[in-house]
PDB file of C-alpha atoms in Angstrom:
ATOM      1  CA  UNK A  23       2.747  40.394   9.895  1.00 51.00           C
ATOM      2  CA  UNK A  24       0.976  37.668   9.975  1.00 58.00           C
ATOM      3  CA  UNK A  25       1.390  33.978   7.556  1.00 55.00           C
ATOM      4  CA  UNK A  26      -0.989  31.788   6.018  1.00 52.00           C
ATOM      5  CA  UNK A  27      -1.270  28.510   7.943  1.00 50.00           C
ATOM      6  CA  UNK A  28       0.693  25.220   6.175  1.00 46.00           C
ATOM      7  CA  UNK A  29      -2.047  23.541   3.944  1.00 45.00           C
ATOM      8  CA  UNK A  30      -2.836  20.502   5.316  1.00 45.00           C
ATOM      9  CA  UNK A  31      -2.251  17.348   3.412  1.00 50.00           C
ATOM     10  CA  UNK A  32      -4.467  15.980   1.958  1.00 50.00           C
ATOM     11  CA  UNK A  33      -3.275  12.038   3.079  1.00 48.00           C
ATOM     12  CA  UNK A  34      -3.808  13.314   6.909  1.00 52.00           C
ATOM     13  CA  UNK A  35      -7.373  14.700   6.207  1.00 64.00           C
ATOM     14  CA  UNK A  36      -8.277  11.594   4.404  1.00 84.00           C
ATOM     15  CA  UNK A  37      -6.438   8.210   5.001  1.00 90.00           C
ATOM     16  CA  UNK A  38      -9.048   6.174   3.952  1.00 92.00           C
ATOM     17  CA  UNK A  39      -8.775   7.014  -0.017  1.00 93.00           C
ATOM     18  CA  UNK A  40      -5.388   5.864   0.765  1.00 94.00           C
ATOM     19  CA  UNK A  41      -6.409   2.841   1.984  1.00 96.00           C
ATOM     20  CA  UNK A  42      -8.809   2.139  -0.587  1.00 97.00           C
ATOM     21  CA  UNK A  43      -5.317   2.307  -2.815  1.00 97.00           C
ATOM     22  CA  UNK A  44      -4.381  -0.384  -0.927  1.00 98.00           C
ATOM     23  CA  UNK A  45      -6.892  -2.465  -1.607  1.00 98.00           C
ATOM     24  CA  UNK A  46      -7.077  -1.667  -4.995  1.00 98.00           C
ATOM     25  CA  UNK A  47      -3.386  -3.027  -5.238  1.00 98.00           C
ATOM     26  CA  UNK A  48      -4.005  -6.649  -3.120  1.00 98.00           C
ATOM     27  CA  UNK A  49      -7.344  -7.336  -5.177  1.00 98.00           C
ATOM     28  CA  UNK A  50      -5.424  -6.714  -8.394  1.00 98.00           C
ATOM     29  CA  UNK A  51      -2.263  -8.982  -7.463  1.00 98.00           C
ATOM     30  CA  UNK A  52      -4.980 -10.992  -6.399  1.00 97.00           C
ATOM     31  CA  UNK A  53      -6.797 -11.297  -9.941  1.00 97.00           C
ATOM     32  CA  UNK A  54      -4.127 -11.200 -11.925  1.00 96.00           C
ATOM     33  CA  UNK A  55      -2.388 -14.316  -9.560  1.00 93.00           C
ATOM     34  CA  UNK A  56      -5.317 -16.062 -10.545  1.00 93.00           C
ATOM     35  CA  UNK A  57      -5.991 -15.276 -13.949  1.00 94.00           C
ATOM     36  CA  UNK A  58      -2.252 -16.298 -14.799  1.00 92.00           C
ATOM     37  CA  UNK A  59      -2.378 -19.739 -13.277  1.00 89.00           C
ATOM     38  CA  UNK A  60      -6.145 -20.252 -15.140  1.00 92.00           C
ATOM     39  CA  UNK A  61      -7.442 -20.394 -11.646  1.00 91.00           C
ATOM     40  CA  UNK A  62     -11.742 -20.379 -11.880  1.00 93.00           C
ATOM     41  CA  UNK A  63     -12.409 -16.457 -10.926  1.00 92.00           C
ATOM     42  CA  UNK A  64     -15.140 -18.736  -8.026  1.00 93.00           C
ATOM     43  CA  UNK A  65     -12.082 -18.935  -5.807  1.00 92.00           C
ATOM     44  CA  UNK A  66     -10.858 -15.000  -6.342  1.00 95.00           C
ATOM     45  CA  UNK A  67     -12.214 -14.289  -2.353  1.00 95.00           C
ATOM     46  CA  UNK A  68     -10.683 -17.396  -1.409  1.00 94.00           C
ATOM     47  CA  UNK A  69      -7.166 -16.050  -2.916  1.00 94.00           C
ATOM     48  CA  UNK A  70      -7.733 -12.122  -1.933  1.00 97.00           C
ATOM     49  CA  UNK A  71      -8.910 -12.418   1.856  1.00 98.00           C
ATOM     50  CA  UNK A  72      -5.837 -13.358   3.647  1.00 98.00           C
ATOM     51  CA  UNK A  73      -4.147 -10.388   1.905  1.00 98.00           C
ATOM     52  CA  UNK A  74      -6.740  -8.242   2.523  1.00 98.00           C
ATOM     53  CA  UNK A  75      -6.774  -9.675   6.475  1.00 98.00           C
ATOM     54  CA  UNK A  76      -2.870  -8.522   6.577  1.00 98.00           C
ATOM     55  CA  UNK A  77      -3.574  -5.624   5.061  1.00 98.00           C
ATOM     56  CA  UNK A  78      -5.641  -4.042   7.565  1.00 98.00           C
ATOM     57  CA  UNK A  79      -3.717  -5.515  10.075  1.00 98.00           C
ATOM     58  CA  UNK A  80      -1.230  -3.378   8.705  1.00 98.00           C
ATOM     59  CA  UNK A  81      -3.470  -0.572   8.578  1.00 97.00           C
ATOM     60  CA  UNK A  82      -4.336  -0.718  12.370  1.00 97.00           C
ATOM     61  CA  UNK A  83      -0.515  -0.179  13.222  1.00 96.00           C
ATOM     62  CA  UNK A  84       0.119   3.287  14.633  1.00 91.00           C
ATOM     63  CA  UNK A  85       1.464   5.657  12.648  1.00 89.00           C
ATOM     64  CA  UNK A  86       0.119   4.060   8.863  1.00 91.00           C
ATOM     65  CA  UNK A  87      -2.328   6.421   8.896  1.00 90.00           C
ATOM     66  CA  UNK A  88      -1.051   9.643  10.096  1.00 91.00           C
ATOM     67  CA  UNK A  89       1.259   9.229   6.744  1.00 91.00           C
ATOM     68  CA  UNK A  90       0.191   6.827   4.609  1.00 92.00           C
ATOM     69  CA  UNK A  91       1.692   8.189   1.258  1.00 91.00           C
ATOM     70  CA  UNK A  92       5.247   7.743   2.221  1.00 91.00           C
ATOM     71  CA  UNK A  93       8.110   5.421   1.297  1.00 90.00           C
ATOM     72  CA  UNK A  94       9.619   5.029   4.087  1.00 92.00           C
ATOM     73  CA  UNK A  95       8.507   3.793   6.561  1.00 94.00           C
ATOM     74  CA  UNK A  96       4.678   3.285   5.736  1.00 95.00           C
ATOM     75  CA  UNK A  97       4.541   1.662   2.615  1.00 96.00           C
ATOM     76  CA  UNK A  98       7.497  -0.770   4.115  1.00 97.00           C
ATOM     77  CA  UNK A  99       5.532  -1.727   6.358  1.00 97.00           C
ATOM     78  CA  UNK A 100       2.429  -2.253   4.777  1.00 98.00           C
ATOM     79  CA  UNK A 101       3.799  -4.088   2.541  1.00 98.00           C
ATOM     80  CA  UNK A 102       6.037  -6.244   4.699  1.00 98.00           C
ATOM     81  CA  UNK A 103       2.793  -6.805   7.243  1.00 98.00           C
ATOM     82  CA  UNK A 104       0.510  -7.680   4.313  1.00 98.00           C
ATOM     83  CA  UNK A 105       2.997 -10.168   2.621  1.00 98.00           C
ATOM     84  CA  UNK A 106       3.543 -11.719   5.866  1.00 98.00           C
ATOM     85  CA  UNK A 107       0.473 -11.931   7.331  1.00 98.00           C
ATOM     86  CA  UNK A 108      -1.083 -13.277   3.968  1.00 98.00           C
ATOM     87  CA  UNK A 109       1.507 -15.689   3.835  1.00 97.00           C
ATOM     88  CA  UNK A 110       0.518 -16.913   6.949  1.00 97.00           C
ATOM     89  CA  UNK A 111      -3.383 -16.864   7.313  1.00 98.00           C
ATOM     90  CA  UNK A 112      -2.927 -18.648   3.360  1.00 96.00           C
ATOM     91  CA  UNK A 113      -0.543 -21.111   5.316  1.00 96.00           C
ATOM     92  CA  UNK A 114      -2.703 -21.747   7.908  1.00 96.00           C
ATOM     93  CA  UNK A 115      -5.749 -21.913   6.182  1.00 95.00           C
ATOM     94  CA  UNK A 116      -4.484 -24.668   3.398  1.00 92.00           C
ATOM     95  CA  UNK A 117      -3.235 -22.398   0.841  1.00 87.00           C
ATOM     96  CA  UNK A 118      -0.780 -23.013  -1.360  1.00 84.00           C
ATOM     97  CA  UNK A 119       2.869 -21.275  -0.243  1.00 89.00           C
ATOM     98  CA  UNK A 120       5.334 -23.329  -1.896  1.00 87.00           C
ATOM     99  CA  UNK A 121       7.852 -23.111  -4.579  1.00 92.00           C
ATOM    100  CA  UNK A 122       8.548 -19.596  -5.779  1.00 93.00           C
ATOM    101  CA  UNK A 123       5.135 -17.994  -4.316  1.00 94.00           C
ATOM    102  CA  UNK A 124       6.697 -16.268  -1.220  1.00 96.00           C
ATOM    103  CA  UNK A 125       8.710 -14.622  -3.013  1.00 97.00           C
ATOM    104  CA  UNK A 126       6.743 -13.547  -6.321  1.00 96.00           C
ATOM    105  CA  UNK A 127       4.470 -12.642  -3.716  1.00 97.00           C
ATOM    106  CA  UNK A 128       6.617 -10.437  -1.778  1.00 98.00           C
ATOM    107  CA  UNK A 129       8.074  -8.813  -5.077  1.00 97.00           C
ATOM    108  CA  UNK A 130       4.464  -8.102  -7.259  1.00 97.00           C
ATOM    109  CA  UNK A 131       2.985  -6.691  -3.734  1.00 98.00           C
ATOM    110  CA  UNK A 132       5.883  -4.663  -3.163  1.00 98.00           C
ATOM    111  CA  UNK A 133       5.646  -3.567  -6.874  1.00 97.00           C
ATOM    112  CA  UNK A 134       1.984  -2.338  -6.226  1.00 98.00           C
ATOM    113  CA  UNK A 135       1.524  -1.414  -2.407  1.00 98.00           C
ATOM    114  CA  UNK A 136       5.096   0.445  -2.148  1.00 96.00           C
ATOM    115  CA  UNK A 137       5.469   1.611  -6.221  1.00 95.00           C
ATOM    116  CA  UNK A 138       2.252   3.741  -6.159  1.00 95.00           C
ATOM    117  CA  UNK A 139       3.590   5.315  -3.248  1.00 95.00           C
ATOM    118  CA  UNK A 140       6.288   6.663  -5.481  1.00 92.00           C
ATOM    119  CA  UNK A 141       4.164   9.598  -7.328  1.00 90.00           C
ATOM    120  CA  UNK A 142       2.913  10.932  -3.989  1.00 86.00           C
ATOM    121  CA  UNK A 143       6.145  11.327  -3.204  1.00 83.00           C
ATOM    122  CA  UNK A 144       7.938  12.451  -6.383  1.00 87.00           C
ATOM    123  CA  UNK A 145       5.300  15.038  -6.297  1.00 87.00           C
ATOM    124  CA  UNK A 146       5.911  16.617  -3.035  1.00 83.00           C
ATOM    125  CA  UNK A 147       9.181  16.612  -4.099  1.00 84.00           C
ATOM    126  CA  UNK A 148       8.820  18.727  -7.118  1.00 86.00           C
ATOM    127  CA  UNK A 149       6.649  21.419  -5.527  1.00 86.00           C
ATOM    128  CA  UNK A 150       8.736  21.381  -2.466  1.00 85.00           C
ATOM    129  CA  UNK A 151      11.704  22.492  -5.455  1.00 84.00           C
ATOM    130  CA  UNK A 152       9.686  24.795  -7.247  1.00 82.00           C
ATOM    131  CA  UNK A 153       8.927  26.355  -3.817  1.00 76.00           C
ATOM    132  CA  UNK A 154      12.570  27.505  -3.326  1.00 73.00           C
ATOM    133  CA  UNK A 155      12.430  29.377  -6.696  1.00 72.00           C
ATOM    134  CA  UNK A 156       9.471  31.472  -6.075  1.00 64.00           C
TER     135      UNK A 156
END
């Protein structure tokens, strides 16, 4: 007797609407950095692109995107590379880092780039239940 094959997920077959996610989540912290400081929206690429720089940094580390809808560890890791590398190229670059923006950095990116990672998973976990009962 022969099975069906496992489905394939859909995050393996297509990492890069994951990754677009992603970026969704940095340009909005981004923006919304900006917009609550009054900052002129003419500097927005000059606030987003260090974020964006750790972000695919994080992206290029093996193993992000065999499984990039998971908690643990890919969206720790993403999140911890693209906080720190920001950080850094913002750092290096002149940016502003002082004060409390390490860390309301660390928290509102953690918020978005490990938070929307949460349905994904709360999902798999309710058909993976419903699975036992059928």
């Amino acid at each position: 007797m022969e099975t069906d094959p496992e489905p394939v997920a859909d995050s393996a077959t297509n990492p890069w609407r994951w990754f677009g996610i992603d970026v969704l989540c940095v340009l909005v912290f981004a923006l919304v950095g900006m917009l609550s400081h009054g900052s002129p929206l003419s500097g927005y690429p000059g606030t987003a692109w260090p974020f964006i720089v750790g972000l695919v940094v994080a992206w290029i580390i093996p193993g992000t995107r065999d499984v990039p809808t998971i908690l643990w560890p890919t969206g720790v890791v993403v999140w911890a590379v693209t906080t720190v590398v920001g950080l850094a190229l913002r750092w290096a670059t002149g940016g502003g880092v002082s004060g409390a923006f390490p860390l309301v950095t660390a928290v509102v990116l953690a918020i978005l780039l490990i938070g929307w990672r949460v349905v994904p998973e709360v999902v798999q976990r309710r058909r993976e239940r419903q699975g036992r009962y059928l």
